[in-house]
Amino acid sequence: MGIAADIAIIVVGGLIGGLIAQRLRQPLIIGYILVGVLLGPNTGGITVSGIRDIEMLAEIGVALLLFALGLEYSLKKLQPVRRIALIGTPLQMLLTIGLGLLIGAAIGWTTYTSLWFGAMIALSSTMVILKTLASQGRMGTLSSRVMIGMLIVQDLAVVPLMIILPQLHDPEAGLPVLGMAVVKAAIFLGAMIFIGTRVIPRLLAAIARWNSRELFLLAVTALGLGIGYISYLFGLSFAFGAFVAGLVLSESDYAHQALSDIIPLRDLFGLLFFTSVGMLLDPAFLVANLGLVLLVVLLVGAGKMLIFGGLTWGFGYGNIMPLAVGLGLFQIGEFSFVLARTGLRGGFIDNDIYSLVLTTTVVTMVLTPLVSGQADRIYALRQRWFKHEPLQTINLPAGGLSDHVVIAGGGRVGSAVADVLQRLGRPFVVIELDQRRVDGLKEEAMPTIYGDASHRVVLEAAQVEHARLVLITVPTIILTQATVAEVRRINSTVHIVARAEGLEHLRALHDLGVYEVVQPEFEAGLEMTRQTLLHLGIAAAEIQRFTDAVRDELYAPLYELHSDYQMLSHLRGAARLLDLAWVTVPEASPLSGKSLRELDMRRQMGVSVVGVVREGDLNTNPPGSYRFTAGDAVAVIGDNDQIAALQELAEPDSHPESAAGRAE
C-alpha cells in the first residue's frame, strides 16, 4: 500500500504513544517522537518504508503549525507584560545563542554550527508550558503571563531565524541574499495586507453564506497552504507564507472559526511532523554519547534558568517570579525541531548535532513538569536563608495582622471592598500582582502585598493563619482553585468567599471548602431585573420574593450539601414570609405629629415599625414616644393587606379611626 500503509502505521503508533504520554502526564509530542524513534530505520522491527514521503507530508505539518500560530497571535496577549516580552525576549535569545556558542566552542564545533545550536536551544516549548501550567493550576498568574508573553515572541522569531540562519553560512554571499530576502518579505507582506483586508474577508463571507462547513474548511486550508506555496515561488519559505496567511486571517471576523476548523488538521499533520523528527534519531547515538547528552542537558538547562531568571529580575519582577520563570522556561521547544530540520536538510548541521539537539529537547521537555513544580519549595528555602529579602509589603501595621480580611485581588471588586473596610476601620490586607494597581493602593494608604495569592509565601506574609476571612476577587477559576487549596493548607478553618464566573464553578469551589460564592454577572442581572420591575410599578415586596426565589434556585444544590447553607435557605424562606416595606408620611398626613404609642399600629393593623429614615438619618427600632413628621420614610413589617392598610391611613384624606376599623 506504500504511503497509505505508512500513514496507518504512524497514526496507530501515534495513538499508542499519545495514550502512554497522557498516562505519564507528559506532552503528547514526546509520545509521538518516541513512536518515530521506534518506527525509524535505526531500531529494526516495524519500519516505515517511505520515510522521504513522510518527511514531505511533515512539511505540511510545519506549515499548519505556523498557520495556526498566526491565527492565534494577538497583541492583546502581550499587553500586560509587553516590556519583558518585546524587549526581554530578544535579549534572552541573544544571550542563549551566546550560551550555544560557548558550549559549541567547548565541544569543538565550528562557529557556524554553534550558532545554529544556540538558535535551536534559544526557543522554549509553548505546548509543554501550557500543559504544565494548566496541570499545576498556574494559568492566570503573573508568572504564567510573563512566560506566555515571552513564548509568543519566541514562536514569532522562528520565521526570521529560518530566513537569516541559512544566509550566514557564507556571509559575503549571504548578506546580499538576506537583504534581498528582507525586501521580498516586505513586498510580500504589503501585498498580503492588501489582499487580506480587501479580498479574503469578502471571499470568506461569500463562502460562509453557503452554510457548508466542509467548504469553509477547504477554503481556510487552501488559503493557508496556497499562500505558503506562493511565498515559496516568491523565493521565501513555505512556512513563512503560511504564517503570514494566518496573521492576515487573524484580523478577520472568521478567525475563531478558521482556527477551530484548522486545529484537527494541524494536530494530524503535526503528528506526522513529530514522528518524522523521531525517525531521524539514532538510539545508538544516545547510548554512545550518554555523557555528552547529560552534560549538554545540564549546561543548557542551568544556563537558560539563569538567563530567564536574571532577565525577569532585571525587568522589575521580584520575589518568586524570577525563580518561577527560570524553572519554567529552561527546556528546548518544539519549534527547535523546525529549525533543526531546516539546518539538516540544507546541510548546515550534521546528523550528530541533530540527534544531540533532539535528544536534549526530549529530555528537557520530560523534566519540565518536575522541575517547574519546585519553585515554591526552593523559594521557601531561599526565604529561610536570606531573611533580608522580604516580600514587597506596603502600609502593613507594625504590630502585625490579626482577625483581619485577606483580599486576594486588588481590581475593581477588591479595591471597592477594601475602601469600605478602610472607612469602617476594619483590619485588612490586599494581595495584588499588578504593579499599577499596587501603586494605586499605595496612594490610598491601603495595606498591600505585592505577590501572587496562590503562592504559600505570599499568603504567609498576609498572615492568613490569623485571618478572619479570605476574599478571592480574581475571575479566573484555575487561579481561584489554586489559591483556595493553598489557603486551606495554611488555615483549614478560615471562611473563604470567592468569585465565580459560571454556574459550573459553584459546586467545584464549594467542594474545595469555599464558604460563599458570588457570581457578579448573576447578581448584576438580578439587580437589573429588580430595577425593571420597580419601574413597571410592581410592589417592592413582590420583587424581593421573586429575586430571593431565583437566588435560592441557583444555590439549591449547595443547600443540599452544606448545613450552613441549609440554615441560610431556611432563614431566607422565613424572611419572605415577612414583607418589609417603606411607607412615606406625606404632608398633612394623619400620622404627622402622632407618636407610635398613640397610633398603636401593631394592635390596630398588625404592622411592626422597625425603622424610620428622617433627613437622611436612620432610626432603628424607634421607641413608643417617637413622633412622625412629614417626609418620614417608615420601614414596617407585615403582610400585603396590613401594609396596604397603613398606606391608606397615611394618606392626607384618610381618618385614623376608619382606617383602623377597616384594618380590624
mmCIF file of C-alpha atoms in Angstrom, residues 412-549:
data_model
loop_
_atom_site.group_PDB
_atom_site.id
_atom_site.type_symbol
_atom_site.label_atom_id
_atom_site.label_comp_id
_atom_site.label_asym_id
_atom_site.label_seq_id
_atom_site.Cartn_x
_atom_site.Cartn_y
_atom_site.Cartn_z
ATOM 1 C CA ARG A 412 -12.329 46.939 40.843
ATOM 2 C CA VAL A 413 -14.109 44.475 43.118
ATOM 3 C CA GLY A 414 -11.262 44.036 45.590
ATOM 4 C CA SER A 415 -10.481 47.756 45.843
ATOM 5 C CA ALA A 416 -14.184 48.564 46.404
ATOM 6 C CA VAL A 417 -14.334 46.125 49.328
ATOM 7 C CA ALA A 418 -11.049 47.473 50.671
ATOM 8 C CA ASP A 419 -12.400 51.034 50.525
ATOM 9 C CA VAL A 420 -15.445 50.073 52.613
ATOM 10 C CA LEU A 421 -13.333 48.207 55.177
ATOM 11 C CA GLN A 422 -10.955 51.166 55.401
ATOM 12 C CA ARG A 423 -13.849 53.553 56.073
ATOM 13 C CA LEU A 424 -15.190 51.238 58.766
ATOM 14 C CA GLY A 425 -11.782 50.886 60.378
ATOM 15 C CA ARG A 426 -11.687 47.108 59.930
ATOM 16 C CA PRO A 427 -8.270 45.407 59.535
ATOM 17 C CA PHE A 428 -7.489 44.030 56.087
ATOM 18 C CA VAL A 429 -4.682 43.454 53.601
ATOM 19 C CA VAL A 430 -4.811 43.341 49.787
ATOM 20 C CA ILE A 431 -2.712 40.917 47.725
ATOM 21 C CA GLU A 432 -2.099 42.154 44.186
ATOM 22 C CA LEU A 433 0.383 41.218 41.449
ATOM 23 C CA ASP A 434 -0.264 44.093 39.041
ATOM 24 C CA GLN A 435 2.247 46.836 39.831
ATOM 25 C CA ARG A 436 -0.048 49.594 38.555
ATOM 26 C CA ARG A 437 -2.796 48.507 40.919
ATOM 27 C CA VAL A 438 -0.271 48.207 43.737
ATOM 28 C CA ASP A 439 0.776 51.821 43.138
ATOM 29 C CA GLY A 440 -2.878 52.907 43.257
ATOM 30 C CA LEU A 441 -3.481 51.039 46.520
ATOM 31 C CA LYS A 442 -0.326 52.598 47.918
ATOM 32 C CA GLU A 443 -1.652 56.086 47.136
ATOM 33 C CA GLU A 444 -4.845 55.215 49.037
ATOM 34 C CA ALA A 445 -2.735 54.162 52.050
ATOM 35 C CA MET A 446 -4.139 50.627 51.959
ATOM 36 C CA PRO A 447 -2.200 47.674 53.428
ATOM 37 C CA THR A 448 -0.904 45.822 50.373
ATOM 38 C CA ILE A 449 1.374 42.917 49.500
ATOM 39 C CA TYR A 450 2.819 42.627 46.011
ATOM 40 C CA GLY A 451 2.611 38.991 45.032
ATOM 41 C CA ASP A 452 0.605 36.031 43.791
ATOM 42 C CA ALA A 453 -2.047 34.855 46.240
ATOM 43 C CA SER A 454 -1.715 31.267 45.046
ATOM 44 C CA HIS A 455 1.823 31.065 46.491
ATOM 45 C CA ARG A 456 2.301 29.975 50.083
ATOM 46 C CA VAL A 457 4.969 32.554 50.903
ATOM 47 C CA VAL A 458 2.638 35.384 49.896
ATOM 48 C CA LEU A 459 -0.248 34.041 51.986
ATOM 49 C CA GLU A 460 2.086 33.613 54.945
ATOM 50 C CA ALA A 461 3.159 37.252 54.566
ATOM 51 C CA ALA A 462 -0.548 38.177 54.668
ATOM 52 C CA GLN A 463 -0.761 36.158 57.914
ATOM 53 C CA VAL A 464 -3.677 34.143 56.609
ATOM 54 C CA GLU A 465 -3.263 31.784 59.565
ATOM 55 C CA HIS A 466 -4.658 34.592 61.775
ATOM 56 C CA ALA A 467 -7.244 35.886 59.283
ATOM 57 C CA ARG A 468 -10.964 36.040 59.923
ATOM 58 C CA LEU A 469 -11.951 35.929 56.256
ATOM 59 C CA VAL A 470 -10.292 35.378 52.876
ATOM 60 C CA LEU A 471 -11.971 37.157 49.968
ATOM 61 C CA ILE A 472 -10.892 35.993 46.476
ATOM 62 C CA THR A 473 -11.966 38.508 43.833
ATOM 63 C CA VAL A 474 -10.000 37.260 40.807
ATOM 64 C CA PRO A 475 -12.226 35.987 37.960
ATOM 65 C CA THR A 476 -10.009 33.090 36.842
ATOM 66 C CA ILE A 477 -11.336 29.782 38.190
ATOM 67 C CA ILE A 478 -7.975 28.000 37.985
ATOM 68 C CA LEU A 479 -6.232 30.732 39.946
ATOM 69 C CA THR A 480 -9.077 30.755 42.481
ATOM 70 C CA GLN A 481 -8.823 26.990 42.951
ATOM 71 C CA ALA A 482 -5.062 27.198 43.438
ATOM 72 C CA THR A 483 -5.463 29.994 45.993
ATOM 73 C CA VAL A 484 -8.182 28.143 47.919
ATOM 74 C CA ALA A 485 -6.068 24.988 48.052
ATOM 75 C CA GLU A 486 -3.062 26.904 49.393
ATOM 76 C CA VAL A 487 -5.185 28.813 51.942
ATOM 77 C CA ARG A 488 -6.620 25.538 53.218
ATOM 78 C CA ARG A 489 -3.124 24.100 53.726
ATOM 79 C CA ILE A 490 -2.279 27.041 55.974
ATOM 80 C CA ASN A 491 -5.643 27.640 57.699
ATOM 81 C CA SER A 492 -8.235 24.894 57.471
ATOM 82 C CA THR A 493 -10.976 26.786 59.330
ATOM 83 C CA VAL A 494 -10.952 30.311 57.902
ATOM 84 C CA HIS A 495 -14.039 31.297 55.916
ATOM 85 C CA ILE A 496 -13.454 31.888 52.203
ATOM 86 C CA VAL A 497 -15.665 33.966 49.922
ATOM 87 C CA ALA A 498 -14.830 33.618 46.234
ATOM 88 C CA ARG A 499 -15.961 34.892 42.881
ATOM 89 C CA ALA A 500 -17.275 32.530 40.223
ATOM 90 C CA GLU A 501 -17.857 33.277 36.546
ATOM 91 C CA GLY A 502 -20.172 30.400 35.697
ATOM 92 C CA LEU A 503 -22.692 28.032 37.232
ATOM 93 C CA GLU A 504 -20.367 25.108 36.627
ATOM 94 C CA HIS A 505 -17.843 26.603 39.028
ATOM 95 C CA LEU A 506 -20.201 26.861 42.014
ATOM 96 C CA ARG A 507 -20.040 23.293 43.217
ATOM 97 C CA ALA A 508 -16.360 22.937 42.355
ATOM 98 C CA LEU A 509 -15.466 25.854 44.610
ATOM 99 C CA HIS A 510 -17.731 24.712 47.427
ATOM 100 C CA ASP A 511 -16.230 21.238 47.281
ATOM 101 C CA LEU A 512 -12.863 22.885 47.883
ATOM 102 C CA GLY A 513 -14.195 24.489 51.042
ATOM 103 C CA VAL A 514 -15.340 27.927 49.862
ATOM 104 C CA TYR A 515 -17.928 29.269 52.329
ATOM 105 C CA GLU A 516 -19.785 31.542 49.920
ATOM 106 C CA VAL A 517 -19.633 32.012 46.135
ATOM 107 C CA VAL A 518 -20.603 35.249 44.430
ATOM 108 C CA GLN A 519 -21.420 35.484 40.746
ATOM 109 C CA PRO A 520 -21.115 39.131 39.670
ATOM 110 C CA GLU A 521 -22.974 38.703 36.392
ATOM 111 C CA PHE A 522 -25.817 36.834 38.078
ATOM 112 C CA GLU A 523 -26.145 39.408 40.853
ATOM 113 C CA ALA A 524 -25.979 42.257 38.331
ATOM 114 C CA GLY A 525 -28.712 40.566 36.322
ATOM 115 C CA LEU A 526 -30.913 40.312 39.403
ATOM 116 C CA GLU A 527 -30.364 43.988 40.204
ATOM 117 C CA MET A 528 -31.237 44.974 36.621
ATOM 118 C CA THR A 529 -34.364 42.835 36.927
ATOM 119 C CA ARG A 530 -35.273 44.499 40.229
ATOM 120 C CA GLN A 531 -34.900 47.975 38.739
ATOM 121 C CA THR A 532 -37.003 46.960 35.740
ATOM 122 C CA LEU A 533 -39.809 45.632 37.908
ATOM 123 C CA LEU A 534 -39.731 48.732 40.109
ATOM 124 C CA HIS A 535 -40.216 50.943 37.063
ATOM 125 C CA LEU A 536 -43.106 48.734 35.999
ATOM 126 C CA GLY A 537 -44.868 49.531 39.264
ATOM 127 C CA ILE A 538 -44.572 46.098 40.896
ATOM 128 C CA ALA A 539 -44.540 46.184 44.678
ATOM 129 C CA ALA A 540 -41.121 46.009 46.314
ATOM 130 C CA ALA A 541 -42.182 43.064 48.451
ATOM 131 C CA GLU A 542 -43.191 41.077 45.368
ATOM 132 C CA ILE A 543 -39.881 41.912 43.681
ATOM 133 C CA GLN A 544 -37.931 40.787 46.747
ATOM 134 C CA ARG A 545 -39.801 37.489 46.894
ATOM 135 C CA PHE A 546 -39.090 36.883 43.226
ATOM 136 C CA THR A 547 -35.348 37.653 43.410
ATOM 137 C CA ASP A 548 -34.952 35.560 46.557
ATOM 138 C CA ALA A 549 -36.668 32.634 44.822
#
